[in-house]
Amino acid sequence: MQRHTFTALNSTFIVDSEYQFVKELGQGAYGCVVAARHRRSGEGCAIKKITNINTKVHLDSAIHDGS
């Protein structure tokens, strides 16, 4: 799998090269979110980078948020 990097919301994202950065969506308690697009299908998605997990309670909450 090829990867590439981009910087958004003062954070560096390392993602599969099949995904292209579109725009910044925002920051929250656990990290930041950007919009991306799958290069071949054109389908949009959100990528969340979790940067502030320091306890099991926070981790459980972040996992629940992603489902």
Coordinates of C-alpha atoms in Angstrom, one line a residue:
M1 CA 0.0 0.0 0.0
Q2 CA 1.4 3.4 -1.0
R3 CA 0.9 6.2 1.5
H4 CA 1.2 10.0 1.3
T5 CA 1.1 12.8 3.8
F6 CA -0.6 16.1 4.1
T7 CA -0.9 18.7 6.8
A8 CA -4.3 20.1 8.0
L9 CA -5.4 21.7 11.2
N10 CA -1.8 21.8 12.4
S11 CA -1.6 18.0 12.2
T12 CA 0.2 15.7 9.8
F13 CA -2.0 12.9 8.3
I14 CA -0.4 9.8 6.8
V15 CA -3.0 8.1 4.6
D16 CA -3.4 5.6 1.8
S17 CA -2.5 7.3 -1.5
E18 CA -5.9 6.3 -2.8
Y19 CA -7.4 9.2 -0.7
Q20 CA -7.1 12.8 -1.6
F21 CA -7.4 15.6 0.9
V22 CA -10.4 17.9 0.2
K23 CA -10.9 20.3 3.1
E24 CA -10.6 20.7 6.9
L25 CA -13.8 19.9 8.8
G26 CA -12.8 20.7 12.4
Q27 CA -11.2 19.9 15.7
G28 CA -12.6 18.3 18.7
A29 CA -11.6 16.9 22.1
Y30 CA -9.8 13.9 20.7
G31 CA -8.3 15.2 17.5
C32 CA -9.2 16.6 14.1
V33 CA -11.3 15.7 11.1
V34 CA -10.8 16.3 7.3
A35 CA -12.9 15.6 4.3
A36 CA -11.2 13.3 1.7
R37 CA -12.1 11.7 -1.6
H38 CA -11.3 8.2 -2.9
R39 CA -9.3 8.8 -6.1
R40 CA -10.8 6.0 -8.2
S41 CA -14.4 5.9 -7.1
G42 CA -14.8 9.6 -6.3
E43 CA -16.6 8.7 -3.0
G44 CA -16.2 11.2 -0.2
C45 CA -15.3 10.3 3.3
A46 CA -14.1 11.8 6.6
I47 CA -10.8 11.0 8.1
K48 CA -10.4 11.5 11.9
K49 CA -6.9 11.7 13.4
I50 CA -7.1 10.9 17.1
T51 CA -4.3 12.7 18.9
N52 CA -5.5 13.1 22.5
I53 CA -6.1 9.7 24.0
N54 CA -4.5 9.3 27.4
T55 CA -6.9 7.2 29.4
K56 CA -9.0 4.1 28.8
V57 CA -12.2 6.2 29.4
H58 CA -11.2 8.6 26.6
L59 CA -10.3 5.7 24.3
D60 CA -13.7 3.9 24.9
S61 CA -15.5 7.2 24.2
A62 CA -13.6 7.9 21.0
I63 CA -14.2 4.3 19.8
H64 CA -17.9 4.7 20.5
D65 CA -17.9 8.1 18.6
G66 CA -16.5 6.4 15.5
S67 CA -19.2 3.7 15.3

